[in-house]
Short mmCIF file of C-alpha atoms and ligand atoms in Angstrom, two decimals:
data_model
loop_
_atom_site.label_atom_id
_atom_site.label_comp_id
_atom_site.label_asym_id
_atom_site.label_seq_id
_atom_site.Cartn_x
_atom_site.Cartn_y
_atom_site.Cartn_z
CA UNK A 1 0.00 0.00 0.00
CA UNK A 2 2.90 2.35 0.75
CA UNK A 3 3.67 2.61 -2.96
CA UNK A 4 0.44 4.60 -3.28
CA UNK A 5 -0.27 8.07 -1.90
CA UNK A 6 -2.23 8.12 1.35
CA UNK A 7 -5.50 10.08 1.37
CA UNK A 8 -4.73 13.75 2.14
CA UNK A 9 -7.98 14.20 4.09
CA UNK A 10 -9.99 12.63 6.87
CA UNK A 11 -13.68 11.82 6.74
CA UNK A 12 -16.09 14.17 8.50
CA UNK A 13 -19.43 13.05 7.07
CA UNK A 14 -20.59 9.73 5.65
CA UNK A 15 -23.36 8.60 3.34
CA UNK A 16 -24.42 5.01 4.14
CA UNK A 17 -24.47 2.48 1.30
CA UNK A 18 -25.91 -1.01 1.37
CA UNK A 19 -25.31 -4.23 -0.50
CA UNK A 20 -28.68 -5.82 -1.19
CA UNK A 21 -28.75 -9.63 -1.53
CA UNK A 22 -27.76 -11.42 -4.69
CA UNK A 23 -31.32 -12.59 -5.42
CA UNK A 24 -32.51 -8.97 -5.02
CA UNK A 25 -29.77 -7.79 -7.40
CA UNK A 26 -30.86 -10.36 -9.98
CA UNK A 27 -34.45 -9.09 -9.72
CA UNK A 28 -33.53 -5.40 -9.76
CA UNK A 29 -31.46 -5.87 -12.89
CA UNK A 30 -34.28 -7.74 -14.61
CA UNK A 31 -36.73 -4.96 -13.62
CA UNK A 32 -34.24 -2.44 -15.03
CA UNK A 33 -34.35 -4.21 -18.41
CA UNK A 34 -30.72 -5.32 -17.99
CA UNK A 35 -29.62 -1.71 -18.32
CA UNK A 36 -27.74 -0.37 -15.23
CA UNK A 37 -28.68 3.22 -16.19
CA UNK A 38 -32.22 2.24 -15.19
CA UNK A 39 -31.25 0.99 -11.72
CA UNK A 40 -32.04 3.12 -8.68
CA UNK A 41 -28.85 4.24 -7.00
CA UNK A 42 -30.16 2.92 -3.68
CA UNK A 43 -29.87 -0.56 -5.18
CA UNK A 44 -26.22 0.03 -6.09
CA UNK A 45 -23.45 -0.68 -3.56
CA UNK A 46 -20.49 0.93 -5.32
CA UNK A 47 -21.42 3.34 -8.09
CA UNK A 48 -18.74 3.70 -10.76
CA UNK A 49 -21.08 4.95 -13.49
CA UNK A 50 -19.37 8.34 -13.69
CA UNK A 51 -16.96 10.72 -11.97
CA UNK A 52 -19.22 13.60 -12.99
CA UNK A 53 -20.85 15.48 -10.11
CA UNK A 54 -20.48 12.42 -7.88
CA UNK A 55 -17.49 13.49 -5.78
CA UNK A 56 -17.35 14.83 -2.23
CA UNK A 57 -16.98 18.52 -1.45
CA UNK A 58 -14.59 19.67 1.27
CA UNK A 59 -15.71 21.35 4.50
CA UNK A 60 -14.40 24.62 3.05
CA UNK A 61 -16.79 24.21 0.15
CA UNK A 62 -19.74 23.34 2.39
CA UNK A 63 -18.97 26.36 4.55
CA UNK A 64 -18.78 28.58 1.46
CA UNK A 65 -22.36 27.69 0.54
CA UNK A 66 -23.51 30.02 3.30
CA UNK A 67 -21.83 33.00 1.70
CA UNK A 68 -23.56 32.41 -1.63
CA UNK A 69 -24.96 35.70 -2.86
CA UNK A 70 -28.24 34.86 -4.58
CA UNK A 71 -28.47 37.86 -6.88
CA UNK A 72 -29.71 37.53 -10.45
CA UNK A 73 -27.13 39.96 -11.76
CA UNK A 74 -23.59 40.72 -10.64
CA UNK A 75 -23.50 38.66 -7.45
CA UNK A 76 -20.46 38.64 -5.19
CA UNK A 77 -20.32 34.88 -5.75
CA UNK A 78 -19.89 35.43 -9.50
CA UNK A 79 -17.01 37.85 -9.00
CA UNK A 80 -15.27 35.46 -6.59
CA UNK A 81 -15.57 32.70 -9.21
CA UNK A 82 -14.50 34.99 -12.03
CA UNK A 83 -11.33 35.95 -10.15
CA UNK A 84 -10.30 32.34 -9.61
CA UNK A 85 -10.97 31.34 -13.23
CA UNK A 86 -9.03 34.35 -14.56
CA UNK A 87 -6.16 33.52 -12.25
CA UNK A 88 -6.00 29.84 -13.28
CA UNK A 89 -6.50 30.35 -17.03
CA UNK A 90 -5.01 33.77 -17.68
CA UNK A 91 -8.15 34.47 -19.76
CA UNK A 92 -10.08 37.74 -19.80
CA UNK A 93 -13.74 36.72 -20.02
CA UNK A 94 -15.67 34.25 -17.84
CA UNK A 95 -19.27 33.01 -18.13
CA UNK A 96 -20.68 30.27 -15.88
CA UNK A 97 -22.91 27.51 -17.26
CA UNK A 98 -25.02 24.87 -15.55
CA UNK A 99 -22.67 22.09 -16.70
CA UNK A 100 -20.28 21.19 -19.53
CA UNK A 101 -22.88 20.64 -22.21
CA UNK A 102 -24.45 24.00 -21.33
CA UNK A 103 -21.13 25.66 -22.10
CA UNK A 104 -20.92 23.67 -25.34
CA UNK A 105 -24.39 24.69 -26.58
CA UNK A 106 -23.52 28.35 -26.04
CA UNK A 107 -20.06 28.46 -27.67
CA UNK A 108 -19.91 25.77 -30.38
CA UNK A 109 -22.66 27.23 -32.63
CA UNK A 110 -20.86 30.60 -32.49
CA UNK A 111 -17.72 28.93 -33.88
CA UNK A 112 -19.48 26.76 -36.49
CA UNK A 113 -20.41 29.61 -38.79
CA UNK A 114 -21.55 27.56 -41.79
CA UNK A 115 -23.32 24.21 -42.26
CA UNK A 116 -20.80 21.45 -42.90
CA UNK A 117 -17.77 23.05 -41.22
CA UNK A 118 -15.54 20.52 -39.45
CA UNK A 119 -14.37 20.43 -35.87
CA UNK A 120 -11.33 18.28 -35.07
CA UNK A 121 -10.58 16.82 -31.64
CA UNK A 122 -8.25 14.15 -30.27
CA UNK A 123 -11.57 12.48 -29.41
CA UNK A 124 -14.83 14.40 -28.97
CA UNK A 125 -16.75 13.58 -25.82
CA UNK A 126 -20.31 12.43 -26.72
CA UNK A 127 -22.09 15.67 -25.82
CA UNK A 128 -19.41 17.74 -27.56
CA UNK A 129 -19.90 15.67 -30.71
CA UNK A 130 -23.67 16.07 -30.37
CA UNK A 131 -23.41 19.88 -30.09
CA UNK A 132 -21.05 20.07 -33.07
CA UNK A 133 -23.57 18.09 -35.12
CA UNK A 134 -26.64 19.98 -33.85
CA UNK A 135 -24.88 23.20 -34.94
CA UNK A 136 -24.48 21.76 -38.45
CA UNK A 137 -20.82 20.82 -38.06
CA UNK A 138 -18.93 17.56 -38.62
CA UNK A 139 -16.95 16.13 -35.71
CA UNK A 140 -13.70 14.43 -36.72
CA UNK A 141 -11.53 12.50 -34.24
CA UNK A 142 -7.78 12.53 -34.61
CA UNK A 143 -6.28 10.37 -31.84
CA UNK A 144 -2.72 9.06 -31.93
CA UNK A 145 -2.16 5.39 -32.79
CA UNK A 146 -0.86 4.48 -29.32
CA UNK A 147 -4.33 5.25 -27.97
CA UNK A 148 -5.68 2.02 -29.52
CA UNK A 149 -2.85 -0.21 -28.30
CA UNK A 150 -4.19 -1.21 -24.89
CA UNK A 151 -1.34 -3.37 -23.60
CA UNK A 152 1.77 -1.26 -24.11
CA UNK A 153 2.82 1.68 -21.97
CA UNK A 154 2.82 5.14 -23.52
CA UNK A 155 2.94 8.23 -21.28
CA UNK A 156 0.54 10.32 -23.38
CA UNK A 157 -2.01 8.10 -25.11
CA UNK A 158 -4.41 11.07 -25.25
CA UNK A 159 -2.28 12.90 -27.83
CA UNK A 160 -3.34 14.05 -31.29
CA UNK A 161 -1.97 12.33 -34.38
CA UNK A 162 -0.24 15.43 -35.79
CA UNK A 163 0.24 14.11 -39.33
CA UNK A 164 -3.42 13.14 -39.52
CA UNK A 165 -4.36 16.60 -38.20
CA UNK A 166 -2.39 18.30 -40.99
CA UNK A 167 -3.90 15.97 -43.60
CA UNK A 168 -7.47 16.64 -42.44
CA UNK A 169 -6.91 20.42 -42.56
CA UNK A 170 -5.42 20.14 -46.05
CA UNK A 171 -8.20 17.91 -47.34
CA UNK A 172 -11.08 19.94 -45.88
CA UNK A 173 -9.45 23.34 -46.46
CA UNK A 174 -8.48 25.50 -43.48
CA UNK A 175 -11.40 27.88 -44.02
CA UNK A 176 -13.76 24.94 -43.43
CA UNK A 177 -12.38 24.05 -39.99
CA UNK A 178 -14.41 25.77 -37.26
CA UNK A 179 -12.15 24.79 -34.35
CA UNK A 180 -9.71 22.29 -32.94
CA UNK A 181 -10.82 20.91 -29.58
CA UNK A 182 -8.11 19.60 -27.25
CA UNK A 183 -9.91 17.22 -24.86
CA UNK A 184 -7.75 16.99 -21.72
CA UNK A 185 -7.60 14.39 -20.40
CA UNK A 186 -8.97 12.41 -23.32
CA UNK A 187 -12.01 10.82 -21.68
CA UNK A 188 -13.01 8.44 -24.46
CA UNK A 189 -9.45 7.08 -24.77
CA UNK A 190 -9.50 6.07 -21.09
CA UNK A 191 -8.81 9.42 -19.41
CA UNK A 192 -5.40 9.43 -21.06
CA UNK A 193 -3.32 12.61 -20.83
CA UNK A 194 -2.11 14.91 -23.60
CA UNK A 195 1.46 16.22 -23.42
CA UNK A 196 2.38 19.88 -23.58
CA UNK A 197 4.71 19.03 -26.46
CA UNK A 198 1.76 17.65 -28.41
CA UNK A 199 -0.48 20.61 -27.53
CA UNK A 200 2.28 23.02 -28.57
CA UNK A 201 2.48 21.30 -31.94
CA UNK A 202 -1.32 21.46 -32.31
CA UNK A 203 -1.15 25.15 -31.44
CA UNK A 204 1.50 25.70 -34.12
CA UNK A 205 -0.59 23.96 -36.78
CA UNK A 206 -3.73 25.87 -35.73
CA UNK A 207 -1.95 29.25 -35.77
CA UNK A 208 -0.50 28.59 -39.24
CA UNK A 209 -4.01 27.91 -40.47
CA UNK A 210 -5.82 30.55 -38.45
CA UNK A 211 -8.05 28.03 -36.64
CA UNK A 212 -9.28 28.74 -33.08
CA UNK A 213 -8.36 26.25 -30.34
CA UNK A 214 -10.82 25.15 -27.66
CA UNK A 215 -9.74 23.29 -24.54
CA UNK A 216 -12.40 20.83 -23.36
CA UNK A 217 -10.88 20.84 -19.90
CA UNK A 218 -13.22 18.87 -17.63
CA UNK A 219 -10.11 17.13 -16.24
CA UNK A 220 -7.40 19.70 -16.97
CA UNK A 221 -5.92 19.49 -13.43
CA UNK A 222 -5.44 15.73 -13.78
CA UNK A 223 -3.84 16.34 -17.18
CA UNK A 224 -1.48 18.92 -15.66
CA UNK A 225 -0.49 16.43 -12.96
CA UNK A 226 0.45 13.83 -15.58
CA UNK A 227 2.58 16.43 -17.36
CA UNK A 228 4.44 17.08 -14.12
CA UNK A 229 4.95 13.34 -13.56
CA UNK A 230 5.81 12.29 -17.09
CA UNK A 231 7.03 15.16 -19.29
CA UNK A 232 10.70 16.16 -19.21
CA UNK A 233 11.29 19.66 -17.89
CA UNK A 234 8.10 19.89 -15.79
CA UNK A 235 9.15 17.90 -12.69
CA UNK A 236 9.66 21.03 -10.65
CA UNK A 237 6.84 23.20 -11.96
CA UNK A 238 3.66 23.72 -9.98
CA UNK A 239 0.38 22.28 -11.29
CA UNK A 240 -0.92 25.83 -11.60
CA UNK A 241 2.07 26.90 -13.73
CA UNK A 242 1.55 23.88 -15.99
CA UNK A 243 -2.16 24.67 -16.28
CA UNK A 244 -1.36 28.28 -17.21
CA UNK A 245 1.08 27.10 -19.86
CA UNK A 246 -1.64 24.77 -21.20
CA UNK A 247 -4.28 27.50 -21.35
CA UNK A 248 -1.84 29.85 -23.08
CA UNK A 249 -1.91 27.44 -26.06
CA UNK A 250 -5.67 27.83 -26.60
CA UNK A 251 -8.30 30.55 -27.11
CA UNK A 252 -11.38 29.18 -25.38
CA UNK A 253 -11.88 26.98 -22.32
CA UNK A 254 -15.05 24.92 -21.90
CA UNK A 255 -15.38 23.02 -18.67
CA UNK A 256 -17.68 20.54 -17.08
CA UNK A 257 -16.88 21.68 -13.53
CA UNK A 258 -18.48 18.48 -12.20
CA UNK A 259 -15.07 16.86 -12.57
CA UNK A 260 -11.97 18.94 -11.70
CA UNK A 261 -14.15 21.72 -10.29
CA UNK A 262 -14.95 19.33 -7.41
CA UNK A 263 -18.62 20.27 -7.37
CA UNK A 264 -21.85 18.39 -7.96
CA UNK A 265 -23.10 20.78 -10.63
CA UNK A 266 -21.47 23.53 -12.70
CA UNK A 267 -19.79 24.48 -15.93
CA UNK A 268 -17.59 27.23 -17.29
CA UNK A 269 -16.83 29.20 -20.42
CA UNK A 270 -13.64 31.26 -20.45
CA UNK A 271 -12.40 33.22 -23.46
CA UNK A 272 -8.82 34.44 -23.75
CA UNK A 273 -9.33 37.82 -25.43
CA UNK A 274 -11.81 37.55 -28.33
CA UNK A 275 -14.27 40.32 -27.40
CA UNK A 276 -16.59 39.56 -30.32
CA UNK A 277 -16.91 35.89 -29.35
CA UNK A 278 -17.47 36.88 -25.73
CA UNK A 279 -20.25 39.24 -26.78
CA UNK A 280 -21.86 36.50 -28.88
CA UNK A 281 -21.59 33.97 -26.04
CA UNK A 282 -23.09 36.49 -23.62
CA UNK A 283 -26.08 36.94 -25.91
CA UNK A 284 -26.51 33.19 -26.43
CA UNK A 285 -26.17 32.26 -22.77
CA UNK A 286 -29.19 34.30 -21.66
CA UNK A 287 -31.97 32.28 -23.34
CA UNK A 288 -30.18 28.98 -22.81
CA UNK A 289 -28.52 28.98 -19.41
CA UNK A 290 -29.33 32.24 -17.66
CA UNK A 291 -28.02 35.76 -17.17
CA UNK A 292 -24.25 35.87 -17.92
CA UNK A 293 -23.28 36.30 -14.27
CA UNK A 294 -24.99 33.08 -13.16
CA UNK A 295 -25.46 30.87 -16.25
CA UNK A 296 -27.81 28.45 -14.52
CA UNK A 297 -25.93 28.28 -11.21
CA UNK A 298 -26.94 29.58 -7.82
CA UNK A 299 -24.62 31.96 -5.97
CA UNK A 300 -23.69 29.15 -3.57
CA UNK A 301 -22.84 26.82 -6.47
CA UNK A 302 -20.42 29.44 -7.77
CA UNK A 303 -18.80 29.87 -4.35
CA UNK A 304 -18.32 26.11 -3.97
CA UNK A 305 -16.82 25.99 -7.45
CA UNK A 306 -14.42 28.87 -6.79
CA UNK A 307 -12.97 26.86 -3.90
CA UNK A 308 -13.14 23.48 -5.67
CA UNK A 309 -11.09 24.79 -8.59
CA UNK A 310 -8.27 25.76 -6.20
CA UNK A 311 -8.45 22.49 -4.23
CA UNK A 312 -8.19 20.43 -7.41
CA UNK A 313 -4.75 21.94 -8.06
CA UNK A 314 -3.33 20.53 -4.82
CA UNK A 315 -0.60 18.02 -5.60
CA UNK A 316 -1.25 15.63 -2.72
CA UNK A 317 -4.90 15.49 -3.70
CA UNK A 318 -4.02 14.83 -7.35
CA UNK A 319 -1.43 12.17 -6.51
CA UNK A 320 -3.98 10.32 -4.38
CA UNK A 321 -6.65 10.71 -7.06
CA UNK A 322 -4.47 9.29 -9.82
CA UNK A 323 -3.12 6.55 -7.51
CA UNK A 324 -6.65 5.41 -6.61
CA UNK A 325 -7.36 4.69 -10.26
CA UNK A 326 -3.92 3.12 -10.70
CA UNK A 327 -4.46 0.91 -7.64
CA UNK A 328 -7.65 -0.55 -9.10
CA UNK A 329 -5.92 -0.99 -12.47
CA UNK A 330 -2.90 -2.72 -10.86
CA UNK A 331 -5.11 -5.18 -8.97
CA UNK A 332 -7.07 -6.00 -12.11
CA UNK A 333 -3.95 -6.55 -14.18
CA UNK A 334 -2.46 -8.78 -11.49
CA UNK A 335 -5.73 -10.76 -11.55
CA UNK A 336 -5.52 -11.21 -15.33
CA UNK A 337 -8.23 -8.73 -16.34
CA UNK A 338 -7.43 -6.95 -19.65
CA UNK A 339 -7.52 -3.14 -19.31
CA UNK A 340 -6.29 0.00 -21.09
CA UNK A 341 -2.75 0.33 -19.71
CA UNK A 342 -1.57 2.52 -18.14
CA UNK A 343 -4.76 3.60 -16.39
CA UNK A 344 -5.87 7.19 -16.95
CA UNK A 345 -7.03 9.94 -14.65
CA UNK A 346 -10.63 9.10 -13.86
CA UNK A 347 -11.42 5.52 -14.77
CA UNK A 348 -10.25 2.03 -15.54
CA UNK A 349 -11.32 0.94 -19.03
CA UNK A 350 -11.80 -2.84 -19.12
CA UNK A 351 -11.49 -4.63 -22.46
CA UNK A 352 -14.60 -6.84 -22.50
CA UNK A 353 -14.01 -7.94 -26.09
CA UNK A 354 -11.35 -10.13 -24.52
CA UNK A 355 -13.33 -11.13 -21.41
CA UNK A 356 -16.29 -12.44 -23.38
CA UNK A 357 -15.03 -12.98 -26.96
CA UNK A 358 -17.89 -15.40 -27.68
CA UNK A 359 -20.44 -12.53 -27.57
CA UNK A 360 -20.83 -10.77 -30.94
CA UNK A 361 -20.50 -6.96 -30.91
CA UNK A 362 -24.23 -6.47 -31.58
CA UNK A 363 -25.08 -8.51 -28.49
CA UNK A 364 -22.93 -6.09 -26.47
CA UNK A 365 -20.19 -7.96 -24.59
CA UNK A 366 -19.31 -5.00 -22.34
CA UNK A 367 -22.95 -4.57 -21.29
CA UNK A 368 -23.04 -8.29 -20.44
CA UNK A 369 -19.90 -7.95 -18.27
CA UNK A 370 -21.27 -4.76 -16.70
CA UNK A 371 -24.48 -6.58 -15.72
CA UNK A 372 -22.60 -9.58 -14.37
CA UNK A 373 -20.48 -7.26 -12.20
CA UNK A 374 -23.66 -5.79 -10.73
CA UNK A 375 -24.97 -9.28 -9.95
CA UNK A 376 -21.60 -10.32 -8.50
CA UNK A 377 -21.05 -7.34 -6.22
CA UNK A 378 -23.69 -4.61 -6.58
CA UNK A 379 -21.17 -2.55 -8.56
CA UNK A 380 -22.37 -0.28 -11.37
CA UNK A 381 -20.06 0.53 -14.28
CA UNK A 382 -20.93 1.79 -17.76
CA UNK A 383 -20.63 0.34 -21.25
CA UNK A 384 -18.43 2.32 -23.65
CA UNK A 385 -18.66 0.19 -26.78
CA UNK A 386 -21.00 -0.75 -29.60
CA UNK A 387 -24.15 -0.11 -27.51
CA UNK A 388 -23.05 3.50 -26.90
CA UNK A 389 -21.97 3.95 -30.53
CA UNK A 390 -25.45 3.24 -31.90
CA UNK A 391 -26.53 2.73 -35.49
CA UNK A 392 -25.42 4.13 -38.83
CA UNK A 393 -27.87 6.99 -39.52
CA UNK A 394 -28.20 5.96 -43.20
CA UNK A 395 -28.16 2.16 -43.22
CA UNK A 396 -29.55 1.75 -39.66
CA UNK A 397 -27.06 -1.09 -39.12
CA UNK A 398 -25.44 -1.46 -35.70
CA UNK A 399 -22.00 0.16 -35.75
CA UNK A 400 -19.08 -1.86 -34.38
CA UNK A 401 -16.95 -0.04 -31.82
CA UNK A 402 -13.19 -0.29 -32.02
CA UNK A 403 -13.14 -1.63 -28.45
CA UNK A 404 -15.86 -3.05 -26.20
CA UNK A 405 -15.06 -1.21 -22.97
CA UNK A 406 -16.57 -1.35 -19.51
CA UNK A 407 -15.67 1.93 -17.77
CA UNK A 408 -15.19 1.84 -14.01
CA UNK A 409 -15.22 5.53 -13.19
CA UNK A 410 -13.93 6.66 -9.82
CA UNK A 411 -15.74 9.61 -8.15
CA UNK A 412 -13.39 12.07 -6.44
CA UNK A 413 -12.74 11.82 -2.68
CA UNK A 414 -15.59 9.29 -2.34
CA UNK A 415 -14.52 5.64 -2.09
CA UNK A 416 -11.63 4.09 -0.16
CA UNK A 417 -8.98 1.62 -1.24
CA UNK A 418 -11.03 -1.12 0.49
CA UNK A 419 -13.95 -0.39 -1.81
CA UNK A 420 -11.67 -0.57 -4.83
CA UNK A 421 -10.09 -3.83 -3.66
CA UNK A 422 -13.59 -5.29 -3.43
CA UNK A 423 -14.38 -4.05 -6.96
CA UNK A 424 -11.23 -5.75 -8.27
CA UNK A 425 -12.07 -9.03 -6.49
CA UNK A 426 -15.58 -9.05 -7.97
CA UNK A 427 -14.42 -8.25 -11.50
CA UNK A 428 -11.68 -10.91 -11.35
CA UNK A 429 -14.40 -13.47 -10.55
CA UNK A 430 -16.52 -12.22 -13.45
CA UNK A 431 -13.50 -12.38 -15.75
CA UNK A 432 -12.92 -16.01 -14.78
CA UNK A 433 -16.40 -16.97 -15.96
CA UNK A 434 -16.40 -14.50 -18.86
CA UNK A 435 -16.47 -17.19 -21.55
CA UNK A 436 -19.78 -18.47 -20.16
CA UNK A 437 -21.56 -15.10 -20.35
CA UNK A 438 -24.44 -14.59 -22.77
CA UNK A 439 -25.15 -11.49 -24.86
CA UNK A 440 -28.23 -9.24 -24.85
CA UNK A 441 -30.96 -8.41 -27.34
CA UNK A 442 -33.17 -5.31 -27.36
CA UNK A 443 -36.75 -5.34 -26.15
CA UNK A 444 -36.81 -1.53 -26.46
CA UNK A 445 -34.43 0.74 -28.35
CA UNK A 446 -34.80 4.51 -28.72
CA UNK A 447 -33.77 6.08 -32.04
CA UNK A 448 -30.99 8.24 -30.50
CA UNK A 449 -28.83 7.97 -27.36
CA UNK A 450 -30.20 4.47 -26.98
CA UNK A 451 -27.82 3.34 -24.24
CA UNK A 452 -29.52 5.51 -21.58
CA UNK A 453 -33.01 4.04 -21.91
CA UNK A 454 -32.67 0.73 -23.77
CA UNK A 455 -34.20 -2.44 -22.35
CA UNK A 456 -32.92 -5.94 -23.04
CA UNK A 457 -33.38 -9.59 -22.44
CA UNK A 458 -30.53 -12.08 -22.26
CA UNK A 459 -29.86 -14.12 -25.42
CA UNK A 460 -30.52 -17.87 -25.17
N1 F0G B 501 -16.43 17.04 -21.96
C1 F0G B 501 -15.89 15.94 -21.39
C2 F0G B 501 -14.49 15.57 -21.68
C3 F0G B 501 -16.68 15.16 -20.52
O1 F0G B 501 -16.13 14.08 -19.96
C4 F0G B 501 -18.01 15.55 -20.26
C5 F0G B 501 -18.87 14.77 -19.37
C6 F0G B 501 -18.50 16.72 -20.89
C7 F0G B 501 -17.68 17.43 -21.72
C8 F0G B 501 -19.93 17.18 -20.66
O2 F0G B 501 -20.05 17.72 -19.42
O3 F0G B 501 -21.69 16.21 -18.25
O4 F0G B 501 -21.10 18.47 -17.34
O5 F0G B 501 -22.48 18.28 -19.37
N2 F0G B 501 -18.60 13.60 -18.99
C9 F0G B 501 -19.35 12.75 -18.06
C10 F0G B 501 -18.80 11.35 -18.09
C11 F0G B 501 -20.82 12.81 -18.23
O6 F0G B 501 -19.44 10.48 -17.42
O7 F0G B 501 -17.77 11.10 -18.67
P1 F0G B 501 -21.41 17.66 -18.55
#
């Protein structure tokens, strides 16, 4: 245990959780149509569905709720938040949003000026892709090759493929590229970090072609920590200095503050210096999120966020956070469970294509493993594979994902190493009977975003 960082906090408040019996779990899953999204959280023992808005606030944050200034316009809470965001990013303009996708719906349509313009990202997060497409744009992913090689170590599997980036710009024409989005860490690649060297090269390419750069920075503090740990020349820099250097390479910062903001709800838009874009965003935010000094948040939410943003830059906190995920990954690897290695910042991505190779992609092997893990231990993960990917909009055929992942996402400051050890023990058991698992077929499938509401029955 000593090889991992000890928790840099003690526990002041607890929320009881309960493991219902195995026969109850079997029934609950059946009632939920074999889709863990449809389970009640009270029937879940350890909830690893997401790290988004599920973490614990500190006592400083809880205390700050009392100083929330609930004014519609120009609250003290807003100015406290604005100061912190300006300080961390070095950007001039700040607008709050209710969460990450709120920030996306305000800014992305302002960048996508014409139907058919492309947006390039290392990998777009689902809602980011959706907002690009709703705004008439085309979302193109441009991840480096190492990202798809699960077994071999690479320090920055979240990086862009720079040659591919140049080729896409050349093929589409630079005037047809609305933005480049640097997703840090790269959630869909397993929370893998992006190096400053890679971001600098992206910045160079973007500047040459006059393309704005957006940072999708839900987990920018975790990314900065990886840079300190793994990139030559940054060992002795503070996380804040690394974050500032990162933000200097972009023009716009969109954040789901439910991750590295250490709050249960919140989002941010920050703009470096483009006054016209700020004015457009300010106009758009009003009908969508709220007046530009609250953007859908209460004063107390903004106060909690102002403090959470600072706390997330603490190195002991970050070391423990990253080590928690690594600890679970190490135990799984030792137990023979195939995962994306090394583990990333917020989750362990388990390769279920290898756990249950007998299940065809359109019977959703990762969903089958996810369900079996719930039955085994009351643990809820999430499928990131062919179920999530959906169908081809033209042919209506099921699309085949590159990898059939089960994501075990670790909420911040929430579970202990004992919980994670238990998760590993349960998944190792499921892995050992993986070849006996059966796939799933739909009894209900919605036309879009099917994974949230789908219902299934097990295949014979
Ligand atoms: N960008 C990234 C990289 C994200 O991971 C998320 C959310 C968003 C944007 C959207 O933010 O949820 O606040 O509207 N990710 C969560 C997840 C939902 O489980 O990975 P949001």
